[in-house]
Amino acid sequence: MTKHIGKLRLGYLFFVLFLGGYTLSAQSLRPLNWENIFTKNYGAGQAVLSPDGTMVAITARTETQSGIFLKRIGDEAPAQFWIAGGAPAWFQDNKKIVFSRGGDLWTIGVGEEAPKRLTNDTLDERAPRPSPDGKSVAFYSGRTGYQDIWMVATDGSGTLKQLTKGAMALDDYRFAPSWSPNSQQIAYYSFKGDYWEDDIWVVDVVSGKERQVSQNLMAMSKPVWSPDGSQIALFANAKDEYWYEDLSYIYLIDPLKGTDKKLKMQVDATDLLFNHTVSWSGDGKELFFPYQERSEVELWRVPSAGGVATRVTNMGGTFFNYHASSNGDAFVFVRSTSTRGNDVDYIKSEGGTPKRLTYFATNWKGLQEPEEISYRSWDGLYIQGFVYYPPAFDVSKTYPSLVHVHGGGTNTYYKRLSLNEQYLAQLGYVVIAVNYRGGSGFGRTFQNLSINDWGNGQAKDAAAASDFIRAQAWSNQKVGIYGYSYGGITSMAAITRVPEAFNAAVPMAGIYDFGDAYTNADRIGKIFTKTGHGGSPEERPEVYAISNALSRVENVKTPLLIMHGEADVRAPFRQYELAVKILKDRNKVFESKSYPNEPHGFRNPQNRVDMYTRLEAWFAKWLQ
């Protein structure tokens, strides 16, 4: 579809870029503001190669359309809108996909406009995967009170068949069913063996018999069968290890013997918030996997027997979604950089230069490449930071500054498009996003620094960024801190531990007393907390005392704005209520705002707009 957006005038420079099926003029760069950031940030979400590698099904949102687009490899025409829906998965014959829409499952063929419904109920169906023989579709549903795998005939005939029983907690939506090559078995992750463990199980689709096939590992990705069905590969860590988010091993499981082994190679694999998994080559001799170094993610290859891993791509930036053809000879990535939003790139397995396939992403006005720096922290370590400067930055002038602390304590601040920091810089702040200790991308030794020390050394790393800022000639000596999720944790921890470091703070959706959160968080939150503290609050009270920010509120001198979603179970809403009460009891300078019906990841974009509008006003009040 072509969208008319302007007239050509004599002497007036005008050019047109094709952007995912509609056109965009050079003059229509969208200005950054909170409304645009949270409601007009278009781009690709998922890209799935057809088994033969000739087509890509892409979920994307543009200004005029949202759903699944189809792009043919080698065709220079833009990706074409196909059907409203999401979560596409190809059938092995390359002729159609199964997808999700309105909580039900549908199929549609290439070249068709009218989809066929597979399910029709008020219950949920997600993560559909067709069997290799094309006869059935397996999917997850929480209709029994657990996340279990069900099956439906491809033609929609017959009744739904439940395959697993009590496989996973109702609030755990990770991963998808994994069919064996002969369509007779499905591998999946489950906590049936132990609430605190993610084991790999296999279910026979005819008999319904389930059996546990891993004993020693914590699954960090979807399990993937080898082409001959003799092995299952996945990302995992040992059960007695720290829960290394983004730094996993590749494990190979023998589904018949129930044995597992860790693949030997010189680097780790990166699940990236449980988004990635491993891919097999068609002959089963190679494995492909993402690996994160510092703040960027690339695709790597290693022999399936173990050995030297080498890098396939040199794209830069970060991809949160990738997919391979069935024989592993081509790959697509939904990739972002510091100045480019999510779009699809493509590369063949022989290497070379990736090709950009789509132009869905919004083009923003005034984006800048942040400056990557390191600064010395409190104990001599150097911490990576990304600096966003105001427009027309002048070292002879002075500026207020902000320190951004990322979410996901064991993750990182990735090198991708970060509109919040870009916009705050446009408002006149020097913004430094820091990769405090305990995060991924810098090796396991660096990530180990936060074990049994959550919210302590990390908070001091953030405070050291403030010291670094104040030592610069351009600093007006006023520095704020903000972050969401674990960034909220670190923001609150910093102002309770180093009370002179910041002039204003905005902790959002954080945990401030992990001992209390351990009692009412969702399952992943509980595992994350228990692993990071080396046990339960009863087992390790001294460690939970270290991470407890609420016990240190008396130290707070920093004016703070605290915000939270009332339906949050990852960082339970009671954390906000406890913090507000103690801040009020201690007569601290603060404001608070909560959002009804909002979980950890807000669903209503207008609530995000409101949250960050309040953040902007708070920093303007105290820093400018």
Coordinates of C-alpha atoms in Angstrom, one line a residue:
M1 CA 0.0 0.0 0.0
T2 CA 1.4 3.4 -0.9
K3 CA 0.7 6.4 1.3
H4 CA 0.7 9.9 -0.3
I5 CA 2.4 12.3 2.0
G6 CA 3.5 15.4 0.2
K7 CA 3.9 17.4 -3.0
L8 CA 7.1 18.0 -4.9
R9 CA 7.9 21.6 -5.2
L10 CA 10.5 23.2 -7.6
G11 CA 13.8 23.7 -5.8
Y12 CA 12.7 21.8 -2.8
L13 CA 14.7 18.7 -2.0
F14 CA 12.4 15.7 -1.7
F15 CA 13.1 12.1 -1.7
V16 CA 11.1 9.0 -0.8
L17 CA 12.1 5.9 1.1
F18 CA 10.0 2.7 0.8
L19 CA 9.1 1.7 4.3
G20 CA 7.5 -1.7 4.6
G21 CA 4.8 -1.2 2.0
Y22 CA 4.2 2.6 2.4
T23 CA 6.2 5.6 1.6
L24 CA 7.8 8.2 3.9
S25 CA 9.2 11.5 2.9
A26 CA 12.4 13.0 4.2
Q27 CA 10.4 15.7 5.9
S28 CA 8.2 13.3 7.9
L29 CA 10.8 12.3 10.5
R30 CA 8.7 11.9 13.6
P31 CA 9.6 14.1 16.6
L32 CA 10.3 12.5 19.9
N33 CA 7.8 12.9 22.7
W34 CA 6.3 10.5 25.1
E35 CA 3.1 10.2 23.2
N36 CA 4.9 9.3 20.0
I37 CA 7.4 7.0 21.7
F38 CA 4.7 4.8 23.3
T39 CA 2.1 5.0 20.6
K40 CA 3.9 5.6 17.3
N41 CA 7.0 3.4 17.7
Y42 CA 6.4 1.1 14.7
G43 CA 8.5 -1.9 13.6
A44 CA 8.9 -5.6 13.2
G45 CA 8.3 -8.0 16.1
Q46 CA 9.0 -11.5 14.8
A47 CA 10.4 -13.0 11.6
V48 CA 10.0 -16.6 10.6
L49 CA 11.7 -18.2 7.6
S50 CA 9.8 -20.8 5.6
P51 CA 11.4 -24.2 5.9
D52 CA 12.9 -23.9 2.3
G53 CA 14.2 -20.4 3.1
T54 CA 12.3 -18.7 0.2
M55 CA 9.8 -16.6 2.3
V56 CA 9.6 -14.8 5.6
A57 CA 6.4 -14.3 7.6
I58 CA 6.8 -11.1 9.7
T59 CA 4.7 -9.7 12.5
A60 CA 4.9 -5.9 12.3
R61 CA 3.0 -2.8 13.1
T62 CA 3.0 0.3 10.8
E63 CA 1.0 3.5 11.0
T64 CA -1.8 1.9 9.0
Q65 CA -1.6 -1.9 9.5
S66 CA -0.8 -4.4 12.2
G67 CA -0.4 -8.2 11.7
I68 CA 1.5 -10.6 9.6
F69 CA 3.4 -9.6 6.4
L70 CA 4.9 -11.8 3.8
K71 CA 8.3 -11.1 2.2
R72 CA 9.8 -13.2 -0.6
I73 CA 13.6 -13.6 -0.5
G74 CA 15.2 -12.1 -3.6
D75 CA 12.1 -10.0 -4.4
E76 CA 12.9 -6.3 -4.1
A77 CA 9.3 -5.4 -3.5
P78 CA 8.4 -4.4 0.1
A79 CA 6.9 -6.9 2.4
Q80 CA 3.2 -7.2 1.8
F81 CA 0.5 -7.3 4.4
W82 CA -1.0 -10.8 4.6
I83 CA -3.4 -11.2 7.5
A84 CA -4.3 -9.7 10.9
G85 CA -2.8 -11.9 13.7
G86 CA 0.5 -12.9 15.3
A87 CA 2.8 -15.8 16.3
P88 CA 3.1 -17.3 12.8
A89 CA 4.6 -20.8 12.3
W90 CA 5.2 -22.4 8.9
F91 CA 4.1 -25.9 7.8
Q92 CA 6.9 -28.0 6.5
D93 CA 5.4 -27.9 2.9
N94 CA 6.1 -24.1 2.8
K95 CA 2.5 -23.6 1.6
K96 CA 0.8 -22.2 4.7
I97 CA 1.2 -20.9 8.2
V98 CA -0.7 -21.4 11.5
F99 CA -1.1 -18.2 13.5
S100 CA -3.0 -16.7 16.5
R101 CA -5.8 -14.2 16.4
G102 CA -8.3 -13.3 19.1
G103 CA -7.1 -16.1 21.3
D104 CA -7.8 -18.7 18.7
L105 CA -5.7 -20.5 16.1
W106 CA -6.1 -20.2 12.3
T107 CA -4.3 -21.3 9.2
I108 CA -3.8 -19.5 5.9
G109 CA -2.1 -20.5 2.7
V110 CA 0.4 -18.4 0.7
G111 CA -1.6 -16.4 -1.8
E112 CA -4.9 -16.8 0.1
E113 CA -6.8 -14.0 1.8
A114 CA -9.4 -15.9 3.9
P115 CA -8.0 -17.9 6.9
K116 CA -9.4 -21.1 8.2
R117 CA -10.2 -21.4 11.9
L118 CA -8.8 -24.3 13.9
T119 CA -10.2 -23.4 17.3
N120 CA -13.2 -21.4 18.4
D121 CA -13.6 -20.9 22.1
T122 CA -13.2 -18.3 24.9
L123 CA -10.1 -20.0 26.2
D124 CA -6.5 -19.2 25.4
E125 CA -4.3 -20.8 22.8
R126 CA -0.7 -19.7 22.2
A127 CA 2.6 -20.7 20.6
P128 CA 1.2 -22.9 17.9
R129 CA 3.6 -25.3 16.1
P130 CA 2.6 -27.6 13.2
S131 CA 3.9 -31.2 13.2
P132 CA 6.5 -32.0 10.6
D133 CA 4.0 -34.3 8.8
G134 CA 1.5 -31.4 8.7
K135 CA -1.4 -33.4 10.3
S136 CA -1.5 -31.6 13.7
V137 CA -0.8 -28.4 15.5
A138 CA 0.5 -28.4 19.0
F139 CA -0.1 -25.3 21.3
Y140 CA 0.0 -24.1 24.8
S141 CA -3.1 -23.3 26.8
G142 CA -3.7 -22.4 30.5
R143 CA -7.3 -23.7 30.4
T144 CA -6.7 -26.3 33.1
G145 CA -4.9 -23.9 35.5
Y146 CA -1.5 -24.8 34.2
Q147 CA 0.4 -24.1 31.0
D148 CA -0.1 -27.4 29.2
I149 CA 0.4 -28.6 25.6
W150 CA -2.7 -29.4 23.5
M151 CA -3.1 -30.7 20.0
V152 CA -5.7 -30.0 17.2
A153 CA -6.0 -31.6 13.8
T154 CA -4.8 -29.3 11.0
D155 CA -8.2 -29.3 9.3
G156 CA -9.9 -28.4 12.6
S157 CA -11.8 -31.7 12.8
G158 CA -12.3 -33.7 15.9
T159 CA -11.8 -32.5 19.5
L160 CA -8.8 -30.9 21.1
K161 CA -6.5 -33.4 22.8
Q162 CA -4.6 -32.5 26.0
L163 CA -1.0 -33.9 25.8
T164 CA 0.6 -32.8 29.1
K165 CA -0.8 -32.5 32.6
G166 CA 0.5 -29.8 34.9
A167 CA 3.5 -29.0 32.8
M168 CA 4.2 -25.4 33.8
A169 CA 2.9 -22.7 36.1
L170 CA 0.0 -20.7 34.7
D171 CA 1.9 -17.5 34.8
D172 CA 5.0 -18.8 32.9
Y173 CA 4.6 -18.1 29.2
R174 CA 8.1 -19.0 28.0
F175 CA 9.0 -21.2 25.0
A176 CA 6.9 -23.3 22.7
P177 CA 6.2 -27.0 21.9
S178 CA 9.0 -28.8 20.0
W179 CA 8.1 -31.6 17.7
S180 CA 10.4 -34.6 17.0
P181 CA 11.2 -35.0 13.3
N182 CA 9.0 -38.1 13.0
S183 CA 6.0 -36.1 14.5
Q184 CA 5.5 -38.7 17.3
Q185 CA 6.9 -36.8 20.3
I186 CA 7.0 -33.3 21.7
A187 CA 9.8 -32.0 23.9
Y188 CA 8.9 -29.3 26.5
Y189 CA 10.1 -27.7 29.7
S190 CA 8.3 -28.5 33.0
F191 CA 8.4 -27.9 36.7
K192 CA 6.6 -31.2 37.5
G193 CA 9.7 -32.7 39.0
D194 CA 10.4 -29.8 41.3
Y195 CA 8.7 -26.4 41.6
W196 CA 12.1 -24.7 41.6
E197 CA 13.5 -26.5 38.5
D198 CA 12.9 -26.3 34.7
D199 CA 13.4 -29.8 33.4
I200 CA 13.0 -31.1 29.9
W201 CA 10.3 -33.7 29.4
V202 CA 9.0 -35.6 26.3
V203 CA 5.4 -36.6 25.7
D204 CA 4.3 -39.3 23.2
V205 CA 1.5 -37.8 21.1
V206 CA -0.4 -41.1 20.6
S207 CA -0.2 -42.6 24.1
G208 CA 0.1 -39.4 26.1
K209 CA 2.9 -41.0 28.1
E210 CA 5.2 -38.3 29.6
R211 CA 8.8 -38.8 30.8
Q212 CA 11.5 -36.6 32.2
V213 CA 14.6 -36.6 30.0
S214 CA 16.9 -34.1 31.8
Q215 CA 18.0 -34.3 35.4
N216 CA 20.9 -31.8 36.0
L217 CA 20.0 -28.6 34.1
M218 CA 17.8 -25.6 34.3
A219 CA 16.3 -25.0 30.8
M220 CA 16.8 -21.4 29.5
S221 CA 15.4 -21.9 26.0
K222 CA 13.1 -24.0 23.9
P223 CA 14.5 -27.5 23.3
V224 CA 15.2 -28.3 19.7
W225 CA 15.5 -31.8 18.2
S226 CA 18.4 -32.8 15.9
P227 CA 17.4 -33.6 12.3
D228 CA 17.7 -37.4 13.0
G229 CA 15.8 -37.1 16.3
S230 CA 18.7 -38.6 18.4
Q231 CA 19.5 -35.5 20.4
I232 CA 17.8 -32.4 21.9
A233 CA 19.8 -29.2 22.1
L234 CA 19.0 -26.2 24.3
F235 CA 20.5 -23.4 26.3
A236 CA 20.7 -24.2 30.0
N237 CA 22.7 -23.9 33.2
A238 CA 23.4 -26.5 35.8
K239 CA 20.9 -26.6 38.7
D240 CA 23.6 -25.9 41.2
E241 CA 24.8 -22.8 39.3
Y242 CA 23.7 -19.1 39.4
W243 CA 20.8 -18.4 37.0
Y244 CA 23.0 -16.9 34.4
E245 CA 20.6 -14.9 32.2
D246 CA 22.1 -14.3 28.8
L247 CA 25.2 -16.4 29.6
S248 CA 24.0 -20.0 29.1
Y249 CA 25.7 -23.2 28.0
I250 CA 24.5 -25.4 25.1
Y251 CA 23.4 -28.8 26.4
L252 CA 22.7 -31.9 24.4
I253 CA 20.2 -34.4 25.7
D254 CA 19.8 -38.0 24.7
P255 CA 16.0 -38.4 24.8
L256 CA 16.1 -42.2 25.1
K257 CA 18.8 -42.5 27.8
G258 CA 17.8 -39.4 29.6
T259 CA 21.4 -38.2 29.8
D260 CA 22.8 -34.7 29.1
K261 CA 26.2 -33.2 28.4
K262 CA 27.5 -29.7 28.1
L263 CA 28.9 -28.8 24.7
K264 CA 32.5 -27.7 24.9
M265 CA 33.4 -24.4 23.3
Q266 CA 35.2 -21.2 24.3
V267 CA 32.2 -18.9 24.5
D268 CA 28.7 -19.0 26.1
A269 CA 25.3 -18.8 24.4
T270 CA 22.8 -16.0 24.9
D271 CA 19.1 -16.7 25.5
L272 CA 18.4 -12.9 25.8
L273 CA 15.5 -12.9 28.2
F274 CA 14.4 -16.4 27.1
N275 CA 13.9 -15.2 23.5
H276 CA 16.6 -17.3 21.7
T277 CA 17.4 -20.9 21.2
V278 CA 19.9 -23.0 19.2
S279 CA 19.5 -24.0 15.5
W280 CA 20.7 -27.2 13.8
S281 CA 22.3 -27.5 10.4
G282 CA 20.5 -29.8 8.0
D283 CA 23.0 -32.6 8.5
G284 CA 23.1 -32.2 12.2
K285 CA 26.9 -31.5 12.3
E286 CA 26.6 -27.8 13.2
L287 CA 24.8 -25.6 15.7
F288 CA 24.1 -21.9 15.4
F289 CA 23.4 -19.7 18.4
P290 CA 23.4 -16.0 19.5
Y291 CA 26.1 -14.8 21.7
Q292 CA 26.4 -11.4 23.5
E293 CA 29.6 -9.6 23.9
R294 CA 29.5 -6.4 25.9
S295 CA 26.2 -4.8 24.6
E296 CA 25.9 -6.4 21.2
V297 CA 24.6 -9.7 20.0
E298 CA 25.8 -11.7 17.0
L299 CA 25.1 -15.2 15.5
W300 CA 27.8 -17.8 16.1
R301 CA 28.5 -21.4 14.8
V302 CA 30.0 -24.4 16.5
P303 CA 30.4 -28.1 15.6
S304 CA 27.6 -30.1 17.2
A305 CA 30.3 -32.3 18.7
G306 CA 31.9 -29.3 20.3
G307 CA 35.0 -27.3 19.4
V308 CA 35.9 -23.8 18.3
A309 CA 33.0 -21.5 18.0
T310 CA 33.3 -18.7 15.4
R311 CA 31.2 -15.7 14.6
V312 CA 28.8 -15.8 11.6
T313 CA 27.6 -12.2 11.6
N314 CA 29.2 -8.8 12.2
M315 CA 26.0 -6.7 12.1
G316 CA 26.3 -4.7 15.3
G317 CA 23.4 -3.8 17.5
T318 CA 21.1 -6.4 19.1
F319 CA 18.5 -8.8 17.8
F320 CA 15.8 -10.2 20.1
N321 CA 14.4 -12.5 17.5
Y322 CA 16.1 -14.8 14.9
H323 CA 15.0 -17.8 12.9
A324 CA 16.7 -20.3 10.6
S325 CA 15.6 -22.2 7.5
S326 CA 15.1 -25.9 8.2
N327 CA 18.5 -26.9 6.9
G328 CA 20.3 -24.0 8.6
D329 CA 21.5 -22.4 5.3
A330 CA 19.8 -19.0 5.9
F331 CA 18.8 -16.8 8.8
V332 CA 16.6 -13.8 9.5
F333 CA 16.9 -11.4 12.4
V334 CA 14.7 -8.7 13.9
R335 CA 17.5 -6.3 14.7
S336 CA 17.9 -2.8 16.2
T337 CA 20.8 -0.4 16.6
S338 CA 21.3 2.8 18.5
T339 CA 19.7 4.8 15.7
R340 CA 17.5 2.2 14.0
G341 CA 14.3 0.5 15.2
N342 CA 13.3 -3.1 14.7
D343 CA 13.6 -4.3 11.2
V344 CA 14.4 -7.6 9.5
D345 CA 17.9 -8.5 8.2
Y346 CA 18.8 -11.7 6.2
I347 CA 22.1 -13.6 5.7
K348 CA 23.1 -16.9 4.1
S349 CA 25.1 -19.4 6.2
E350 CA 28.1 -18.9 3.9
G351 CA 28.5 -15.4 5.4
G352 CA 29.0 -12.1 3.8
T353 CA 27.0 -8.9 4.3
P354 CA 23.5 -9.1 5.8
K355 CA 20.7 -7.6 3.6
R356 CA 18.0 -5.5 5.1
L357 CA 14.6 -6.9 4.1
T358 CA 12.1 -4.5 5.7
Y359 CA 11.6 -0.8 6.5
F360 CA 8.9 -0.9 9.1
A361 CA 10.6 1.0 11.8
T362 CA 9.6 4.6 12.6
N363 CA 12.1 7.2 11.5
W364 CA 12.8 9.6 14.4
K365 CA 14.0 13.1 14.4
G366 CA 17.3 14.0 16.0
L367 CA 18.6 10.6 16.8
Q368 CA 22.2 10.4 17.8
E369 CA 24.8 7.6 18.2
P370 CA 25.6 7.5 21.9
E371 CA 29.3 7.7 23.0
E372 CA 30.5 4.5 24.6
I373 CA 32.7 5.2 27.6
S374 CA 34.1 3.5 30.7
Y375 CA 34.4 5.1 34.1
R376 CA 36.1 3.9 37.3
S377 CA 33.8 2.7 40.0
W378 CA 34.1 2.6 43.7
D379 CA 36.4 -0.5 43.9
G380 CA 38.5 0.2 40.8
L381 CA 36.4 -1.7 38.3
Y382 CA 35.7 0.1 35.0
I383 CA 32.0 0.2 34.1
Q384 CA 30.7 0.5 30.6
G385 CA 28.4 3.5 29.9
F386 CA 26.6 5.0 27.0
V387 CA 26.4 8.8 26.9
Y388 CA 23.6 10.7 25.2
Y389 CA 24.4 14.4 24.8
P390 CA 21.9 17.2 24.3
P391 CA 21.6 18.7 20.8
A392 CA 24.4 21.2 20.0
F393 CA 26.2 20.1 23.1
D394 CA 28.8 22.7 24.1
V395 CA 31.5 21.8 26.6
S396 CA 31.7 25.4 27.7
K397 CA 28.2 25.3 29.1
T398 CA 26.7 23.3 32.0
Y399 CA 24.0 20.7 31.9
P400 CA 21.9 18.6 34.3
S401 CA 22.5 14.9 34.0
L402 CA 20.7 11.6 34.4
V403 CA 22.0 8.1 35.2
H404 CA 19.9 5.3 33.7
V405 CA 20.1 1.9 35.3
H406 CA 18.7 -1.0 33.2
G407 CA 16.2 -3.6 34.1
G408 CA 16.9 -7.3 34.4
G409 CA 19.8 -7.3 36.9
T410 CA 21.5 -10.2 35.1
N411 CA 20.9 -8.7 31.7
T412 CA 22.4 -5.5 30.2
Y413 CA 21.8 -2.2 28.5
Y414 CA 21.9 -3.4 25.0
K415 CA 23.1 -1.4 22.0
R416 CA 19.7 -0.9 20.4
L417 CA 17.3 2.0 19.8
S418 CA 16.6 3.5 23.3
L419 CA 14.1 6.3 22.7
N420 CA 13.7 7.2 26.3
E421 CA 17.4 8.2 26.7
Q422 CA 17.3 9.8 23.2
Y423 CA 14.4 12.0 24.2
L424 CA 15.7 13.0 27.6
A425 CA 18.9 14.1 25.9
Q426 CA 16.8 16.2 23.6
L427 CA 15.2 17.8 26.7
G428 CA 18.7 19.1 27.7
Y429 CA 20.1 16.3 29.9
V430 CA 23.4 14.5 29.5
V431 CA 22.2 10.9 30.0
I432 CA 24.5 8.1 30.9
A433 CA 23.1 4.5 30.7
V434 CA 25.4 2.2 32.8
N435 CA 26.1 -1.5 32.7
Y436 CA 26.6 -2.1 36.4
R437 CA 28.2 -5.3 37.8
G438 CA 26.2 -8.5 37.6
G439 CA 25.0 -7.9 34.1
S440 CA 25.7 -10.0 31.0
G441 CA 28.1 -9.5 28.2
F442 CA 31.2 -9.2 30.2
G443 CA 31.8 -12.8 31.2
R444 CA 30.7 -15.0 34.1
T445 CA 33.3 -13.5 36.5
F446 CA 31.8 -10.1 36.1
Q447 CA 28.2 -11.5 36.5
N448 CA 29.3 -13.4 39.6
L449 CA 30.1 -10.0 41.3
S450 CA 26.4 -9.6 42.2
I451 CA 25.8 -13.0 43.7
N452 CA 24.7 -12.6 47.3
D453 CA 25.2 -8.9 46.9
W454 CA 22.1 -7.6 45.0
G455 CA 21.5 -3.9 45.2
N456 CA 24.8 -3.2 46.9
G457 CA 27.8 -3.0 44.6
Q458 CA 25.4 -2.3 41.7
A459 CA 24.0 0.7 43.5
K460 CA 27.5 2.0 44.2
D461 CA 28.3 1.6 40.5
A462 CA 25.4 3.9 39.7
A463 CA 26.6 6.4 42.4
A464 CA 30.1 6.2 40.9
A465 CA 28.6 7.3 37.6
S466 CA 27.3 10.4 39.4
D467 CA 30.8 11.1 40.7
F468 CA 32.1 10.8 37.2
I469 CA 29.5 13.3 35.9
R470 CA 30.2 15.8 38.6
A471 CA 33.9 15.8 37.8
Q472 CA 33.1 17.0 34.2
A473 CA 33.4 20.7 33.4
W474 CA 30.0 20.6 31.7
S475 CA 28.1 19.3 34.8
N476 CA 25.8 21.7 36.7
Q477 CA 26.3 19.4 39.7
K478 CA 22.7 18.1 39.6
V479 CA 22.3 14.5 38.8
G480 CA 19.2 12.3 38.7
I481 CA 18.7 8.5 38.5
Y482 CA 15.9 6.4 37.1
G483 CA 15.1 2.9 36.1
Y484 CA 12.4 0.3 35.6
S485 CA 12.1 -3.2 37.1
Y486 CA 15.7 -4.0 38.3
G487 CA 16.4 -0.5 37.3
G488 CA 13.9 0.6 39.9
I489 CA 15.6 -1.7 42.4
T490 CA 19.0 -0.2 41.7
S491 CA 17.6 3.4 41.8
M492 CA 16.1 2.9 45.2
A493 CA 19.2 1.0 46.4
A494 CA 21.5 3.8 45.3
I495 CA 19.7 6.6 47.2
T496 CA 19.5 4.5 50.3
R497 CA 23.2 3.5 50.3
V498 CA 24.8 6.6 48.8
P499 CA 22.5 9.4 49.9
E500 CA 24.6 12.3 48.6
A501 CA 25.0 10.9 45.1
F502 CA 21.7 12.0 43.5
N503 CA 19.5 15.1 43.5
A504 CA 16.4 13.4 42.3
A505 CA 15.3 9.7 41.7
V506 CA 12.5 7.9 39.9
P507 CA 12.4 4.2 40.8
M508 CA 9.7 2.4 38.8
A509 CA 8.3 -1.2 39.2
G510 CA 11.1 -2.2 41.5
I511 CA 11.5 -4.6 44.4
Y512 CA 12.8 -3.0 47.6
D513 CA 12.5 -5.9 50.1
F514 CA 13.4 -9.2 48.4
G515 CA 12.5 -11.1 51.5
D516 CA 8.9 -9.9 51.3
A517 CA 8.8 -10.3 47.5
Y518 CA 9.8 -13.9 47.8
T519 CA 6.5 -14.6 49.5
N520 CA 4.2 -13.2 46.7
A521 CA 6.1 -12.9 43.4
D522 CA 5.3 -15.1 40.4
R523 CA 7.3 -18.3 39.9
I524 CA 10.1 -16.8 37.8
G525 CA 10.4 -13.9 40.2
K526 CA 10.8 -16.3 43.1
I527 CA 13.4 -18.5 41.3
F528 CA 15.3 -15.3 40.3
T529 CA 15.3 -14.1 43.9
K530 CA 16.2 -17.4 45.5
T531 CA 19.1 -18.0 43.0
G532 CA 20.5 -14.5 43.5
H533 CA 20.4 -14.8 47.3
G534 CA 21.7 -18.4 47.5
G535 CA 18.5 -19.6 49.2
S536 CA 15.3 -18.6 50.8
P537 CA 15.0 -15.7 53.3
E538 CA 14.9 -18.3 56.1
E539 CA 18.0 -19.9 54.8
R540 CA 20.0 -16.8 54.1
P541 CA 18.7 -13.9 56.2
E542 CA 22.0 -12.1 56.2
V543 CA 22.1 -12.0 52.4
Y544 CA 18.5 -10.7 52.2
A545 CA 19.5 -8.0 54.7
I546 CA 22.1 -6.8 52.2
S547 CA 19.6 -6.3 49.4
N548 CA 16.9 -4.8 51.6
A549 CA 16.5 -1.1 50.6
L550 CA 13.5 -0.4 52.8
S551 CA 15.6 -1.1 55.9
R552 CA 17.8 1.9 54.8
V553 CA 15.1 4.4 54.0
E554 CA 16.1 6.5 56.9
N555 CA 19.3 7.4 54.9
V556 CA 17.4 8.9 52.0
K557 CA 18.0 12.6 51.3
T558 CA 17.0 12.4 47.6
P559 CA 13.5 13.6 46.5
L560 CA 12.0 10.6 44.7
L561 CA 9.0 9.8 42.6
I562 CA 8.0 6.1 42.9
M563 CA 5.6 4.5 40.4
H564 CA 4.2 1.0 40.0
G565 CA 1.5 -1.1 38.3
E566 CA -1.1 -2.5 40.7
A567 CA -1.4 -5.9 38.9
D568 CA 2.4 -6.5 39.0
V569 CA 3.3 -9.9 40.2
R570 CA 7.0 -10.0 39.0
A571 CA 7.8 -7.1 41.2
P572 CA 4.8 -7.4 43.5
F573 CA 2.6 -4.3 44.0
R574 CA 3.0 -4.7 47.7
Q575 CA 6.6 -3.5 47.3
Y576 CA 5.2 -0.1 46.2
E577 CA 2.8 -0.1 49.1
L578 CA 5.5 -0.9 51.6
A579 CA 7.8 1.7 50.2
V580 CA 5.2 4.4 50.2
K581 CA 4.2 3.7 53.8
I582 CA 7.8 3.9 55.1
L583 CA 8.6 7.0 53.1
K584 CA 5.6 8.7 54.5
D585 CA 6.4 7.5 58.1
R586 CA 10.0 8.8 57.7
N587 CA 8.7 12.2 56.3
K588 CA 10.7 11.9 53.2
V589 CA 10.3 14.2 50.2
F590 CA 8.5 12.0 47.6
E591 CA 5.5 11.6 45.3
S592 CA 3.9 8.3 44.3
K593 CA 1.7 7.1 41.5
S594 CA 0.2 3.6 40.9
Y595 CA -1.7 2.3 37.8
P596 CA -4.7 0.0 38.2
N597 CA -4.8 -3.2 36.3
E598 CA -1.2 -2.8 35.0
P599 CA 1.1 -5.8 35.2
H600 CA 4.9 -5.6 35.2
G601 CA 4.9 -4.8 31.5
F602 CA 2.3 -2.1 31.1
R603 CA -0.5 -2.9 28.6
N604 CA -2.0 0.5 28.2
P605 CA 0.4 2.8 26.3
Q606 CA -1.3 5.9 27.7
N607 CA -0.2 4.8 31.2
R608 CA 3.3 4.7 29.9
V609 CA 2.9 8.1 28.5
D610 CA 1.6 9.3 31.9
M611 CA 4.4 7.6 33.8
Y612 CA 7.2 9.2 31.8
T613 CA 5.5 12.6 31.6
R614 CA 5.6 12.5 35.4
L615 CA 9.3 11.5 35.3
E616 CA 10.1 14.4 33.0
A617 CA 8.3 16.9 35.3
W618 CA 10.0 15.5 38.4
F619 CA 13.5 15.9 37.0
A620 CA 12.7 19.4 35.6
K621 CA 11.6 20.4 39.1
W622 CA 14.7 19.2 40.9
L623 CA 17.5 19.3 38.4
Q624 CA 17.0 22.3 36.1

